[in-house]
Coordinates of C-alpha atoms in Angstrom, one line a residue:
M1 CA -15.8 50.9 14.3
T2 CA -18.2 51.8 17.3
N3 CA -19.9 50.5 19.8
T4 CA -22.6 50.1 17.3
T5 CA -20.6 48.2 14.7
K6 CA -21.8 44.3 15.7
Y7 CA -25.2 45.7 15.8
W8 CA -25.3 46.5 12.3
I9 CA -23.8 43.5 11.0
W10 CA -25.9 41.3 13.0
L11 CA -28.7 42.8 11.3
S12 CA -27.1 42.7 8.0
L13 CA -26.2 39.0 8.5
S14 CA -29.6 38.2 9.6
I15 CA -32.1 40.0 7.0
G16 CA -29.2 40.1 3.6
T17 CA -27.6 42.6 2.0
N18 CA -29.2 45.1 -0.7
N19 CA -32.5 45.0 1.7
K20 CA -34.1 48.5 2.4
K21 CA -35.6 47.3 5.2
Q22 CA -32.2 47.7 7.1
K23 CA -32.9 51.7 6.2
R24 CA -36.3 51.5 8.2
V25 CA -34.1 50.3 10.4
F26 CA -32.3 53.2 11.2
E27 CA -35.1 55.7 10.3
T28 CA -37.0 54.9 12.5
Y29 CA -35.0 53.9 15.9
D30 CA -32.5 56.1 18.1
S31 CA -30.2 54.0 18.3
I32 CA -29.6 49.9 16.7
I33 CA -28.9 49.2 20.5
D34 CA -32.6 49.6 21.1
F35 CA -33.4 47.8 18.2
Y36 CA -32.0 44.9 19.0
S37 CA -32.6 45.1 22.8
G38 CA -36.4 45.5 22.0
G39 CA -36.6 41.8 21.3
I40 CA -39.4 39.9 19.4
Y41 CA -42.1 41.9 21.0
E42 CA -40.5 45.2 19.0
W43 CA -39.3 43.3 15.7
R44 CA -43.1 42.2 15.4
L45 CA -44.9 45.7 16.8
S46 CA -43.0 47.9 14.3
G47 CA -43.9 46.1 11.4
I48 CA -41.3 46.5 9.1
F49 CA -40.7 42.6 8.8
S50 CA -41.7 39.5 7.7
E51 CA -42.3 36.4 9.9
K52 CA -39.1 34.3 8.2
E53 CA -37.3 37.9 8.7
I54 CA -38.1 38.1 12.2
N55 CA -37.2 34.6 12.3
S56 CA -34.0 35.2 11.0
L57 CA -33.5 37.9 13.3
I58 CA -33.8 35.4 16.5
S59 CA -31.8 32.6 14.7
T60 CA -28.6 34.6 14.0
K61 CA -26.8 35.3 17.1
L62 CA -24.3 38.8 18.2
S63 CA -21.2 36.3 18.2
D64 CA -21.6 35.6 14.8
A65 CA -21.4 38.9 13.7
Q66 CA -18.5 39.5 16.5
E67 CA -16.2 36.5 14.3
V68 CA -16.8 38.9 11.2
I69 CA -15.3 41.7 13.2
D70 CA -12.4 39.4 14.6
K71 CA -11.8 38.6 10.8
C72 CA -11.7 42.5 9.8
K73 CA -9.5 43.3 12.3
K74 CA -6.9 40.3 11.4
L75 CA -7.3 41.1 7.8
G76 CA -6.8 45.1 8.9
F77 CA -10.4 45.6 7.5
D78 CA -11.9 49.0 8.6
I79 CA -15.6 48.8 8.9
I80 CA -18.0 51.3 8.6
C81 CA -21.8 51.7 9.3
F82 CA -24.7 53.8 8.8
D83 CA -24.2 55.8 12.3
D84 CA -20.7 56.3 11.3
S85 CA -19.6 60.3 11.0
N86 CA -17.7 59.0 7.8
Y87 CA -20.5 56.7 6.2
P88 CA -20.8 58.8 2.4
S89 CA -24.1 60.6 2.8
K90 CA -24.0 60.3 -0.3
L91 CA -24.5 56.7 -0.4
L92 CA -26.8 56.6 2.7
N93 CA -29.2 58.7 1.0
I94 CA -30.2 55.8 -2.1
P95 CA -33.3 54.1 -1.5
D96 CA -31.5 50.8 -0.6
P97 CA -27.7 51.8 0.7
P98 CA -25.9 48.7 2.9
C99 CA -25.9 49.1 6.4
V100 CA -22.7 48.1 6.5
L101 CA -19.7 48.7 4.1
Y102 CA -16.1 46.5 4.2
V103 CA -12.7 48.5 3.5
W104 CA -9.5 48.2 3.2
G105 CA -7.8 51.4 3.1
K106 CA -8.9 54.9 3.3
L107 CA -12.4 55.7 1.7
P108 CA -11.8 59.2 -0.1
D109 CA -14.3 62.0 1.0
V110 CA -17.1 61.8 -2.0
D111 CA -19.5 64.1 -0.1
H112 CA -17.3 66.7 -0.5
R113 CA -15.7 65.7 -3.8
L114 CA -16.6 65.2 -7.4
S115 CA -16.9 61.6 -7.8
I116 CA -18.0 59.9 -11.0
A117 CA -17.9 55.8 -12.1
M118 CA -16.5 54.3 -14.9
V119 CA -18.3 51.5 -16.0
G120 CA -18.3 48.6 -19.1
T121 CA -17.8 46.0 -21.1
R122 CA -15.0 43.0 -19.6
S123 CA -14.3 42.7 -23.1
A124 CA -12.8 45.9 -24.0
T125 CA -11.4 46.7 -27.4
Q126 CA -8.0 48.9 -27.4
Y127 CA -10.4 52.4 -28.2
G128 CA -11.8 51.5 -25.2
V129 CA -9.3 50.5 -22.9
M130 CA -7.1 53.8 -23.6
T131 CA -10.2 55.9 -23.9
S132 CA -11.0 54.6 -20.0
H133 CA -7.6 54.8 -19.4
V134 CA -6.9 59.0 -20.5
L135 CA -10.9 60.2 -18.9
S136 CA -9.8 59.1 -16.0
A137 CA -6.5 60.3 -15.1
S138 CA -7.9 63.2 -16.8
L139 CA -10.7 63.5 -13.8
S140 CA -8.2 62.6 -11.1
K141 CA -5.3 65.0 -12.0
L142 CA -8.8 67.2 -11.4
G143 CA -9.3 65.8 -8.2
V144 CA -12.7 64.0 -8.8
V145 CA -12.8 60.5 -7.2
V146 CA -13.5 57.5 -10.1
V147 CA -15.7 54.6 -8.7
S148 CA -15.4 51.3 -10.5
G149 CA -15.7 47.9 -9.9
G150 CA -12.5 46.3 -10.4
A151 CA -13.4 43.7 -13.3
Q152 CA -10.8 42.9 -16.7
G153 CA -11.3 45.7 -19.5
I154 CA -13.1 49.3 -18.6
D155 CA -12.8 49.1 -15.6
T156 CA -9.6 47.6 -14.7
A157 CA -8.2 50.5 -17.2
S158 CA -10.1 53.0 -15.3
H159 CA -8.8 52.4 -12.1
L160 CA -4.9 52.1 -13.3
G161 CA -5.5 55.8 -14.7
V162 CA -6.4 57.3 -11.4
L163 CA -2.8 55.5 -10.4
E164 CA -0.8 56.2 -12.8
A165 CA -1.6 59.8 -12.1
S166 CA -1.8 59.3 -8.4
G167 CA -5.0 59.8 -7.8
A168 CA -7.9 58.2 -5.4
T169 CA -10.2 55.7 -7.1
I170 CA -12.5 52.9 -5.1
C171 CA -13.0 49.6 -5.7
V172 CA -16.7 48.0 -5.2
L173 CA -16.4 44.0 -5.0
G174 CA -19.4 42.1 -5.6
C175 CA -17.2 39.3 -3.2
G176 CA -15.7 39.3 0.6
I177 CA -12.4 41.7 0.2
D178 CA -10.2 38.7 0.7
Y179 CA -12.4 36.4 -1.2
K180 CA -9.8 35.5 -4.2
Y181 CA -11.5 36.9 -6.5
L182 CA -10.2 37.8 -10.5
M183 CA -6.7 36.7 -8.6
S184 CA -4.2 38.6 -11.9
N185 CA -6.2 42.2 -10.5
A186 CA -4.7 40.8 -6.9
S187 CA -1.6 43.5 -7.3
L188 CA -4.0 46.4 -9.2
R189 CA -6.4 46.0 -5.9
K190 CA -3.7 46.2 -3.5
N191 CA -2.7 49.5 -5.0
I192 CA -6.1 50.8 -4.5
S193 CA -6.0 50.5 -1.3
S194 CA -2.5 52.5 -0.5
T195 CA -4.6 55.7 -2.5
G196 CA -8.4 54.7 -2.1
A197 CA -10.8 52.4 -1.0
V198 CA -11.2 48.3 -1.8
I199 CA -14.8 48.0 -0.5
S200 CA -17.6 46.0 -0.2
E201 CA -21.4 45.2 1.4
Y202 CA -20.3 41.5 1.8
P203 CA -18.1 40.2 4.7
P204 CA -14.5 38.6 4.2
G205 CA -14.9 34.7 2.6
T206 CA -18.1 35.5 0.7
K207 CA -17.6 34.2 -2.5
S208 CA -18.6 36.2 -5.8
Y209 CA -21.4 34.8 -6.5
P210 CA -22.9 36.0 -10.0
S211 CA -26.1 37.0 -8.5
N212 CA -23.9 39.7 -5.8
F213 CA -22.7 41.7 -9.0
P214 CA -25.4 43.3 -10.3
V215 CA -27.0 44.1 -6.4
R216 CA -23.4 45.8 -5.6
N217 CA -23.6 48.0 -9.3
R218 CA -26.5 50.3 -7.1
I219 CA -23.3 51.3 -4.5
I220 CA -20.9 52.2 -7.4
S221 CA -23.6 54.3 -8.7
G222 CA -24.7 55.3 -5.1
L223 CA -21.4 56.7 -4.3
S224 CA -21.2 58.6 -7.4
D225 CA -22.7 62.2 -8.8
G226 CA -22.1 60.3 -11.7
V227 CA -22.1 57.7 -14.6
I228 CA -20.1 57.1 -17.2
V229 CA -20.2 53.9 -19.7
V230 CA -16.9 53.6 -21.9
E231 CA -17.8 50.6 -24.0
A232 CA -21.1 48.5 -23.8
D233 CA -23.4 46.4 -26.2
L234 CA -27.3 46.5 -26.1
K235 CA -27.2 43.7 -23.7
S236 CA -23.9 44.9 -21.6
G237 CA -24.5 44.7 -17.6
S238 CA -23.2 48.0 -17.1
L239 CA -27.0 48.9 -18.2
I240 CA -27.8 47.3 -15.2
T241 CA -25.3 50.4 -13.2
V242 CA -27.4 52.9 -15.5
N243 CA -30.6 52.0 -14.3
H244 CA -29.3 52.6 -10.6
A245 CA -28.1 55.8 -11.6
L246 CA -31.4 56.9 -13.4
E247 CA -33.4 55.8 -10.1
Q248 CA -30.8 57.8 -7.9
G249 CA -31.0 60.8 -9.6
R250 CA -27.4 60.5 -11.2
E251 CA -26.2 62.0 -14.5
V252 CA -25.5 59.9 -17.5
F253 CA -22.8 59.6 -19.4
A254 CA -21.5 57.3 -22.6
V255 CA -18.6 57.6 -24.7
M256 CA -19.5 57.8 -28.3
G257 CA -18.0 55.2 -30.4
N258 CA -17.5 53.3 -33.9
I259 CA -21.0 52.8 -35.5
N260 CA -19.9 49.8 -36.4
S261 CA -18.4 48.6 -33.4
R262 CA -20.7 46.4 -31.1
Y263 CA -19.1 47.7 -28.1
S264 CA -20.5 50.9 -29.2
S265 CA -24.0 50.5 -29.8
G266 CA -25.5 50.1 -26.0
T267 CA -23.2 54.0 -25.8
N268 CA -24.6 55.4 -28.5
K269 CA -28.2 54.2 -28.0
M270 CA -27.9 55.8 -24.6
I271 CA -26.9 59.2 -26.1
K272 CA -29.7 58.6 -28.7
D273 CA -31.9 57.9 -25.3
G274 CA -30.8 61.5 -24.1
A275 CA -27.1 60.5 -22.2
I276 CA -25.1 62.9 -21.5
P277 CA -21.8 62.3 -24.9
V278 CA -18.8 62.3 -23.5
T279 CA -16.1 63.3 -25.9
S280 CA -13.6 64.8 -23.3
Y281 CA -13.4 64.8 -19.6
M282 CA -14.6 68.9 -19.7
D283 CA -17.9 67.5 -21.0
V284 CA -18.2 65.7 -17.5
I285 CA -16.5 68.3 -15.5
E286 CA -18.9 71.0 -17.1
A287 CA -22.2 68.9 -15.8
F288 CA -21.1 70.0 -12.2
P289 CA -20.6 73.7 -11.9
Q290 CA -21.0 73.9 -8.1
Y291 CA -17.8 72.0 -7.6
K292 CA -16.1 74.7 -9.3
I293 CA -13.8 72.9 -10.7
K294 CA -11.4 75.0 -12.9
S295 CA -11.4 73.8 -16.6
D296 CA -7.6 74.2 -17.1
D297 CA -6.4 71.6 -19.7
V298 CA -4.3 68.4 -18.0
N299 CA -1.6 66.7 -19.8
I300 CA -1.8 62.7 -19.7
E301 CA 0.7 60.8 -20.6
L302 CA 0.5 57.5 -21.2
S303 CA 3.6 55.3 -19.6
G304 CA 1.1 52.2 -19.4
Q305 CA 3.2 50.8 -16.6
N306 CA 1.7 48.1 -15.0
N307 CA -1.1 48.1 -17.8
T308 CA -0.1 45.2 -20.5
E309 CA -3.6 46.2 -21.9
L310 CA -2.3 49.7 -22.6
N311 CA 0.6 48.1 -24.5
N312 CA 0.7 48.4 -28.2
A313 CA 1.6 44.5 -28.0
P314 CA 2.2 42.9 -31.5
V315 CA -0.1 40.2 -33.4
L316 CA 1.6 37.4 -32.8
H317 CA 0.7 34.0 -34.6
K318 CA 2.7 31.0 -34.5
D319 CA 3.6 29.8 -38.2
N320 CA 4.4 26.0 -39.2
L321 CA 1.2 24.7 -37.4
N322 CA 0.1 22.6 -40.5
L323 CA -3.3 23.7 -40.4
S324 CA -6.0 23.8 -43.1
Q325 CA -6.3 26.6 -45.3
T326 CA -9.9 26.9 -43.8
V327 CA -8.4 26.8 -40.3
E328 CA -5.7 29.0 -41.2
R329 CA -7.7 31.5 -42.3
I330 CA -9.6 31.6 -39.5
Y331 CA -6.5 32.1 -37.3
R332 CA -5.2 34.3 -38.8
C333 CA -8.4 36.7 -38.4
I334 CA -8.2 36.1 -34.7
G335 CA -5.5 39.0 -32.4
N336 CA -4.9 39.9 -29.3
E337 CA -8.3 41.8 -29.0
P338 CA -11.6 39.6 -28.4
I339 CA -13.6 39.1 -31.7
H340 CA -17.0 38.6 -31.9
I341 CA -17.6 34.9 -33.4
D342 CA -20.4 37.2 -36.2
E343 CA -16.9 38.7 -37.0
I344 CA -15.4 36.4 -38.2
V345 CA -17.8 34.9 -40.2
A346 CA -18.0 38.7 -41.8
K347 CA -14.5 38.6 -41.9
T348 CA -13.8 35.1 -43.4
D349 CA -17.3 35.5 -45.4
L350 CA -16.7 31.6 -44.5
P351 CA -20.7 29.2 -43.6
V352 CA -21.2 29.7 -39.3
S353 CA -20.3 26.2 -39.4
K354 CA -17.1 25.7 -41.0
V355 CA -16.3 28.6 -38.4
L356 CA -17.5 26.9 -35.8
Q357 CA -15.5 23.9 -36.1
S358 CA -12.0 25.4 -37.0
L359 CA -12.4 28.0 -33.4
T360 CA -13.0 24.3 -32.1
E361 CA -9.6 23.1 -33.4
L362 CA -7.8 25.6 -32.5
E363 CA -9.0 26.1 -29.2
L364 CA -8.3 22.3 -28.7
L365 CA -4.6 23.1 -30.1
S366 CA -4.4 25.8 -26.9
L367 CA -3.9 28.5 -29.8
I368 CA -6.7 30.9 -29.1
S369 CA -9.1 31.2 -26.0
C370 CA -12.9 31.3 -26.0
Q371 CA -14.3 34.2 -23.6
Q372 CA -18.1 35.2 -22.8
G373 CA -20.0 36.0 -25.3
R374 CA -18.6 34.0 -28.1
L375 CA -15.4 36.0 -27.8
Y376 CA -12.1 34.9 -29.0
K377 CA -8.7 35.7 -28.8
L378 CA -4.6 34.4 -29.1
A379 CA -4.2 32.6 -26.5

């Protein structure tokens, strides 16, 4: 933190995150303090802000920013702003960088190291989880910083691969770092903070509003030289990160997948549209010769420690449930990995109405759980 920190926080609180005008202030004024001291007359004269934004600048108090600083000190979070020497140049050079980053841990030096974002579906298959884990661990062994979003599925597997390889990873959240988001991953975020960093543009206490996550994706790609999409369907939110990457001039990679899997439909289409296909970590390394990373093979052995997703757990169906023949048939085709209702219909060759009725019965019996996107798995 510096003597300008509270002024940048004040600006962020005033006009909001994901606002390109933050960067315009940084580029126009020698100091954020000069901008603040100029007052209403200077803010209007600058021609940067709307009248609504000027009113927000007026109504936001500097003491509000100081309260955020005090809370960060209490929680042990660092704050990095535009004019700090350790603000990443990669991120600063995107069209809409955040003027404030809240940091738990130590932000790796992405400006002098190859940094790769790894993203994909939350409802990852075993193939996607294993691929993410192996790729991230292999890249990490070569000194690459892996950036992801801390969500379930591909994100989690990517972070865990880095941790198992004793590397550095950055987790970019769409909420305040202290907010109780996805508490099943709380220990993961703590482990990330010990060797890398958990970061957010949102001040402590900010809830995980759905609209925050597409916005934070520009930071994931902005901190990176390239983005790898491991598994994604045609409507995956990961494609938002890809769009940011393309706008920012980043390389885009996609892992080739099973042509019969909906979770590879998005990545396979990306390859068809020009993304660099990934069959091993070397496909990524070779795209960035400027980093002069040696192409020696790295030996990654997966222990799967602290990652239940990586364990080949047997599918355990309960017996003697007194289910009807139809419901039993549907129950037996659902396993540990999420399966889409369309696949259930195809496997059982039953009418959709019968499948839906049976799935509802199984949910009421707490034998299966329904996830977003009409996906089902054993409870």
